[in-house]
Amino acid sequence: MNARYELSGKRLWIAGETGMVGSAISRALSAQGAVLIRPRQRIDMRRQTLVEQFVSEMKPDAIVIAAARVGGIWANSQQPADFIYDNLMIEANILEAAYRARTQKVLFLGSTCIYPREAPQPIREESLLTGPLEPTNQWYAIAKIAGVKLCQAYRAQHGVDFIAAMPTNLFGPGDNFDLESSHVLPALMRKIHEAKLAGERNVVVWGTGTPRREFMHVDDLARALIFLMENYSDAMPINVGTGIDCSIAELASLLARVIGYHGSFTFDKSKPDGTPRKVTDITRLRSLGFSPEQDLEGAVRRTYGWFLEHGLPPESVAAAPQSRWM
């Protein structure tokens, strides 16, 4: 059931505001009339007492849970306990605190990696829990599935307006460009950029280059999330993406074109590919009246311009996930 929720004049807490997604939401809300509330100092959101104290004192009308420990295949494989523990604690603490403080609306950000590895493509929301997960990111996925189920459980038991959105692969200003812990697009962007500067004639890319992925600029995501906060109220999680995918090899070629790199690519087939294909069905999102941006190359050019201007930001180091606990 959908009901209009007006953000104008509401007190809003963006958990994870200093991260890429949280920063984008803050930028998008600047013209919405919402009042953003912020902790006076960093909050470790894995600690229940600290979260409950902040929420009970500030009493936000609405919360967006964008805080998370995130990373690519390598980070997931090296830090499985951190990925599942940190994300479980963050989401559980915030949702419980929001319920206790009678917060009017909460939007939890999951991920399309929650869907089964062999889910029919494009992936519909109904595919959740219908098959085995992709092993390379199962720890993160399990934690995010728990977050979706927590939202549903609080709705069922307490009648609160907690909703969950499943964003596709994201990129944009403030992204993590660390080669070991980042996702594929920012990692490849940095790798190809450095190869161009060094005059290298070849760039090695993990995997076969055949997996297909969907990419969405983070500012477009922020626009979609604000739309959902105001127009969506349902227990079913909702996909947020573009509905368009490309292969990793095609992505590498696009990045080379944007960056001006004229070398070649070698695909290291000894490295894992991850899920063969992952593209979202966004029929439900479109039916509500939201249209995502379709120009991937234009969005990549804007992101590369930001990368050139800012270099490697502090959140690009191995401690990147901590920067999202704000």
C-alpha positions as a Python dict, from the first residue, in 0.01 Angstrom:
ca = {
    (1, 'M'): (0, 0, 0),
    (2, 'N'): (150, 332, -106),
    (3, 'A'): (89, 656, 84),
    (4, 'R'): (245, 997, 28),
    (5, 'Y'): (497, 1094, 297),
    (6, 'E'): (610, 1455, 266),
    (7, 'L'): (976, 1508, 357),
    (8, 'S'): (955, 1886, 359),
    (9, 'G'): (998, 2014, 715),
    (10, 'K'): (1078, 1668, 853),
    (11, 'R'): (1381, 1594, 1071),
    (12, 'L'): (1588, 1338, 886),
    (13, 'W'): (1891, 1132, 990),
    (14, 'I'): (2102, 980, 716),
    (15, 'A'): (2295, 702, 887),
    (16, 'G'): (2620, 683, 692),
    (17, 'E'): (2604, 1041, 566),
    (18, 'T'): (2979, 1065, 506),
    (19, 'G'): (2983, 768, 267),
    (20, 'M'): (2924, 784, -107),
    (21, 'V'): (2551, 706, -88),
    (22, 'G'): (2484, 911, 224),
    (23, 'S'): (2661, 1215, 77),
    (24, 'A'): (2457, 1186, -242),
    (25, 'I'): (2132, 1174, -45),
    (26, 'S'): (2240, 1481, 153),
    (27, 'R'): (2307, 1670, -171),
    (28, 'A'): (1971, 1570, -314),
    (29, 'L'): (1784, 1669, 1),
    (30, 'S'): (1933, 2019, 6),
    (31, 'A'): (1641, 2145, -202),
    (32, 'Q'): (1372, 1930, -40),
    (33, 'G'): (1316, 2132, 275),
    (34, 'A'): (1412, 1846, 506),
    (35, 'V'): (1608, 1925, 823),
    (36, 'L'): (1917, 1702, 840),
    (37, 'I'): (2023, 1607, 1191),
    (38, 'R'): (2377, 1491, 1259),
    (39, 'P'): (2565, 1344, 1557),
    (40, 'R'): (2808, 1584, 1722),
    (41, 'Q'): (3078, 1320, 1695),
    (42, 'R'): (3134, 988, 1519),
    (43, 'I'): (2899, 709, 1630),
    (44, 'D'): (3007, 346, 1618),
    (45, 'M'): (2674, 210, 1496),
    (46, 'R'): (2769, -143, 1593),
    (47, 'R'): (2714, -37, 1956),
    (48, 'Q'): (2346, -50, 2052),
    (49, 'T'): (2369, 188, 2347),
    (50, 'L'): (2526, 465, 2140),
    (51, 'V'): (2271, 436, 1861),
    (52, 'E'): (1971, 427, 2095),
    (53, 'Q'): (2102, 725, 2289),
    (54, 'F'): (2141, 935, 1974),
    (55, 'V'): (1803, 843, 1825),
    (56, 'S'): (1615, 889, 2153),
    (57, 'E'): (1771, 1233, 2205),
    (58, 'M'): (1734, 1364, 1848),
    (59, 'K'): (1400, 1196, 1767),
    (60, 'P'): (1426, 1202, 1387),
    (61, 'D'): (1100, 1186, 1193),
    (62, 'A'): (1266, 973, 927),
    (63, 'I'): (1588, 771, 888),
    (64, 'V'): (1775, 643, 583),
    (65, 'I'): (2009, 354, 670),
    (66, 'A'): (2294, 402, 424),
    (67, 'A'): (2562, 298, 675),
    (68, 'A'): (2731, -31, 590),
    (69, 'R'): (3058, -215, 558),
    (70, 'V'): (3097, -249, 182),
    (71, 'G'): (3356, -385, -59),
    (72, 'G'): (3422, -603, -361),
    (73, 'I'): (3498, -973, -402),
    (74, 'W'): (3846, -952, -248),
    (75, 'A'): (3731, -764, 63),
    (76, 'N'): (3440, -1004, 117),
    (77, 'S'): (3667, -1306, 91),
    (78, 'Q'): (3929, -1167, 329),
    (79, 'Q'): (3696, -1025, 596),
    (80, 'P'): (3385, -1248, 612),
    (81, 'A'): (3329, -1206, 986),
    (82, 'D'): (3358, -827, 964),
    (83, 'F'): (3114, -810, 674),
    (84, 'I'): (2842, -1013, 838),
    (85, 'Y'): (2887, -887, 1196),
    (86, 'D'): (2923, -517, 1125),
    (87, 'N'): (2627, -503, 888),
    (88, 'L'): (2400, -709, 1114),
    (89, 'M'): (2477, -486, 1413),
    (90, 'I'): (2436, -157, 1224),
    (91, 'E'): (2095, -240, 1078),
    (92, 'A'): (1956, -411, 1388),
    (93, 'N'): (2060, -131, 1622),
    (94, 'I'): (1916, 146, 1405),
    (95, 'L'): (1586, -30, 1334),
    (96, 'E'): (1528, -111, 1701),
    (97, 'A'): (1618, 245, 1805),
    (98, 'A'): (1384, 385, 1538),
    (99, 'Y'): (1097, 169, 1663),
    (100, 'R'): (1155, 271, 2025),
    (101, 'A'): (1171, 641, 1931),
    (102, 'R'): (851, 615, 1720),
    (103, 'T'): (1030, 724, 1403),
    (104, 'Q'): (769, 777, 1133),
    (105, 'K'): (957, 638, 833),
    (106, 'V'): (1273, 430, 782),
    (107, 'L'): (1434, 336, 452),
    (108, 'F'): (1684, 49, 472),
    (109, 'L'): (1933, 11, 186),
    (110, 'G'): (2002, -347, 94),
    (111, 'S'): (2172, -463, -224),
    (112, 'T'): (2087, -665, -532),
    (113, 'C'): (2354, -915, -419),
    (114, 'I'): (2087, -1055, -183),
    (115, 'Y'): (1933, -1241, -475),
    (116, 'P'): (2025, -1601, -566),
    (117, 'R'): (2325, -1654, -791),
    (118, 'E'): (2109, -1826, -1054),
    (119, 'A'): (1804, -1600, -1022),
    (120, 'P'): (1614, -1552, -1351),
    (121, 'Q'): (1722, -1232, -1527),
    (122, 'P'): (1624, -953, -1503),
    (123, 'I'): (1587, -1014, -1130),
    (124, 'R'): (1244, -959, -978),
    (125, 'E'): (1191, -883, -611),
    (126, 'E'): (1008, -1214, -573),
    (127, 'S'): (1335, -1400, -638),
    (128, 'L'): (1455, -1332, -283),
    (129, 'L'): (1539, -1655, -94),
    (130, 'T'): (1451, -1882, -386),
    (131, 'G'): (1801, -2027, -432),
    (132, 'P'): (2168, -2035, -318),
    (133, 'L'): (2362, -1710, -294),
    (134, 'E'): (2677, -1614, -484),
    (135, 'P'): (2958, -1751, -259),
    (136, 'T'): (3195, -1457, -320),
    (137, 'N'): (2968, -1209, -140),
    (138, 'Q'): (2748, -1434, 73),
    (139, 'W'): (2851, -1276, 406),
    (140, 'Y'): (2738, -930, 301),
    (141, 'A'): (2429, -1070, 131),
    (142, 'I'): (2315, -1265, 436),
    (143, 'A'): (2343, -955, 654),
    (144, 'K'): (2144, -749, 403),
    (145, 'I'): (1875, -1018, 376),
    (146, 'A'): (1844, -1003, 754),
    (147, 'G'): (1794, -626, 728),
    (148, 'V'): (1510, -671, 478),
    (149, 'K'): (1348, -930, 702),
    (150, 'L'): (1386, -703, 1005),
    (151, 'C'): (1197, -429, 823),
    (152, 'Q'): (922, -676, 735),
    (153, 'A'): (909, -809, 1091),
    (154, 'Y'): (876, -464, 1248),
    (155, 'R'): (602, -376, 997),
    (156, 'A'): (414, -699, 1074),
    (157, 'Q'): (442, -682, 1451),
    (158, 'H'): (437, -308, 1519),
    (159, 'G'): (272, -153, 1213),
    (160, 'V'): (565, 83, 1148),
    (161, 'D'): (649, 226, 806),
    (162, 'F'): (987, 59, 750),
    (163, 'I'): (1072, -3, 383),
    (164, 'A'): (1369, -161, 202),
    (165, 'A'): (1527, -69, -132),
    (166, 'M'): (1769, -288, -326),
    (167, 'P'): (2019, -70, -517),
    (168, 'T'): (2220, -212, -804),
    (169, 'N'): (2597, -157, -844),
    (170, 'L'): (2672, 207, -766),
    (171, 'F'): (2946, 455, -852),
    (172, 'G'): (3009, 827, -838),
    (173, 'P'): (3163, 1107, -628),
    (174, 'G'): (3311, 985, -300),
    (175, 'D'): (3351, 628, -423),
    (176, 'N'): (3616, 393, -285),
    (177, 'F'): (3897, 366, -540),
    (178, 'D'): (4120, 132, -339),
    (179, 'L'): (4230, -153, -565),
    (180, 'E'): (4185, -420, -297),
    (181, 'S'): (3859, -324, -128),
    (182, 'S'): (3656, -140, -393),
    (183, 'H'): (3393, -253, -642),
    (184, 'V'): (3466, -328, -1005),
    (185, 'L'): (3395, 8, -1172),
    (186, 'P'): (3601, 238, -944),
    (187, 'A'): (3878, -22, -922),
    (188, 'L'): (3900, -50, -1300),
    (189, 'M'): (3881, 328, -1338),
    (190, 'R'): (4183, 376, -1115),
    (191, 'K'): (4372, 84, -1270),
    (192, 'I'): (4325, 210, -1625),
    (193, 'H'): (4401, 570, -1522),
    (194, 'E'): (4730, 464, -1362),
    (195, 'A'): (4817, 248, -1665),
    (196, 'K'): (4767, 551, -1889),
    (197, 'L'): (4994, 767, -1670),
    (198, 'A'): (5260, 495, -1658),
    (199, 'G'): (5247, 432, -2033),
    (200, 'E'): (5157, 67, -1981),
    (201, 'R'): (5034, -111, -2291),
    (202, 'N'): (4821, -371, -2113),
    (203, 'V'): (4584, -384, -1814),
    (204, 'V'): (4499, -709, -1638),
    (205, 'V'): (4130, -748, -1546),
    (206, 'W'): (4003, -1007, -1300),
    (207, 'G'): (3797, -1293, -1443),
    (208, 'T'): (3687, -1376, -1794),
    (209, 'G'): (3528, -1040, -1875),
    (210, 'T'): (3198, -1210, -1960),
    (211, 'P'): (2991, -1146, -1642),
    (212, 'R'): (2726, -881, -1698),
    (213, 'R'): (2656, -607, -1446),
    (214, 'E'): (2422, -312, -1412),
    (215, 'F'): (2561, 24, -1297),
    (216, 'M'): (2385, 331, -1155),
    (217, 'H'): (2526, 673, -1071),
    (218, 'V'): (2487, 746, -702),
    (219, 'D'): (2313, 1080, -763),
    (220, 'D'): (2047, 899, -965),
    (221, 'L'): (2009, 654, -676),
    (222, 'A'): (1965, 941, -429),
    (223, 'R'): (1690, 1085, -646),
    (224, 'A'): (1518, 745, -649),
    (225, 'L'): (1547, 700, -273),
    (226, 'I'): (1390, 1037, -197),
    (227, 'F'): (1110, 944, -436),
    (228, 'L'): (1057, 615, -251),
    (229, 'M'): (1062, 781, 91),
    (230, 'E'): (776, 1001, -24),
    (231, 'N'): (581, 758, -239),
    (232, 'Y'): (637, 398, -127),
    (233, 'S'): (505, 206, 172),
    (234, 'D'): (510, -171, 141),
    (235, 'A'): (670, -478, 301),
    (236, 'M'): (808, -596, -34),
    (237, 'P'): (1163, -470, -99),
    (238, 'I'): (1189, -270, -420),
    (239, 'N'): (1468, -279, -679),
    (240, 'V'): (1646, 43, -770),
    (241, 'G'): (1853, 31, -1086),
    (242, 'T'): (1855, 118, -1455),
    (243, 'G'): (1744, -216, -1597),
    (244, 'I'): (2040, -209, -1839),
    (245, 'D'): (2359, -415, -1807),
    (246, 'C'): (2695, -457, -1981),
    (247, 'S'): (2977, -710, -1966),
    (248, 'I'): (3292, -642, -1766),
    (249, 'A'): (3484, -641, -2096),
    (250, 'E'): (3245, -377, -2234),
    (251, 'L'): (3285, -175, -1914),
    (252, 'A'): (3665, -186, -1950),
    (253, 'S'): (3638, -59, -2308),
    (254, 'L'): (3403, 221, -2201),
    (255, 'L'): (3639, 328, -1923),
    (256, 'A'): (3935, 322, -2163),
    (257, 'R'): (3744, 548, -2401),
    (258, 'V'): (3655, 794, -2126),
    (259, 'I'): (4004, 795, -1976),
    (260, 'G'): (4183, 808, -2309),
    (261, 'Y'): (4372, 482, -2264),
    (262, 'H'): (4475, 313, -2590),
    (263, 'G'): (4628, -9, -2459),
    (264, 'S'): (4483, -360, -2447),
    (265, 'F'): (4326, -580, -2180),
    (266, 'T'): (4416, -926, -2056),
    (267, 'F'): (4155, -1119, -1859),
    (268, 'D'): (4292, -1325, -1570),
    (269, 'K'): (4070, -1633, -1579),
    (270, 'S'): (4224, -1767, -1257),
    (271, 'K'): (4035, -1497, -1065),
    (272, 'P'): (3666, -1538, -974),
    (273, 'D'): (3392, -1393, -1193),
    (274, 'G'): (3118, -1381, -932),
    (275, 'T'): (2757, -1402, -1046),
    (276, 'P'): (2732, -1462, -1426),
    (277, 'R'): (2472, -1190, -1475),
    (278, 'K'): (2300, -941, -1245),
    (279, 'V'): (2051, -691, -1379),
    (280, 'T'): (1737, -576, -1201),
    (281, 'D'): (1377, -579, -1310),
    (282, 'I'): (1261, -226, -1224),
    (283, 'T'): (900, -266, -1333),
    (284, 'R'): (771, -186, -984),
    (285, 'L'): (986, 126, -955),
    (286, 'R'): (874, 250, -1298),
    (287, 'S'): (510, 179, -1213),
    (288, 'L'): (537, 429, -928),
    (289, 'G'): (646, 698, -1173),
    (290, 'F'): (1026, 705, -1138),
    (291, 'S'): (1255, 699, -1443),
    (292, 'P'): (1630, 636, -1393),
    (293, 'E'): (1908, 791, -1599),
    (294, 'Q'): (2015, 572, -1891),
    (295, 'D'): (2343, 738, -2002),
    (296, 'L'): (2614, 519, -1847),
    (297, 'E'): (2900, 679, -2041),
    (298, 'G'): (2793, 1030, -1940),
    (299, 'A'): (2774, 923, -1575),
    (300, 'V'): (3118, 759, -1598),
    (301, 'R'): (3263, 1078, -1751),
    (302, 'R'): (3129, 1284, -1460),
    (303, 'T'): (3275, 1039, -1211),
    (304, 'Y'): (3615, 1038, -1381),
    (305, 'G'): (3612, 1418, -1373),
    (306, 'W'): (3550, 1403, -999),
    (307, 'F'): (3830, 1146, -961),
    (308, 'L'): (4077, 1372, -1146),
    (309, 'E'): (3981, 1670, -932),
    (310, 'H'): (3992, 1498, -595),
    (311, 'G'): (4251, 1227, -646),
    (312, 'L'): (4226, 937, -405),
    (313, 'P'): (4006, 1050, -113),
    (314, 'P'): (4073, 932, 245),
    (315, 'E'): (3789, 676, 223),
    (316, 'S'): (3983, 495, -49),
    (317, 'V'): (4210, 328, 203),
    (318, 'A'): (4155, -7, 370),
    (319, 'A'): (3966, 156, 656),
    (320, 'A'): (3696, 274, 416),
    (321, 'P'): (3405, 91, 584),
    (322, 'Q'): (3457, 280, 912),
    (323, 'S'): (3389, 606, 728),
    (324, 'R'): (3032, 492, 678),
    (325, 'W'): (2954, 458, 1052),
    (326, 'M'): (2853, 822, 1091),
}
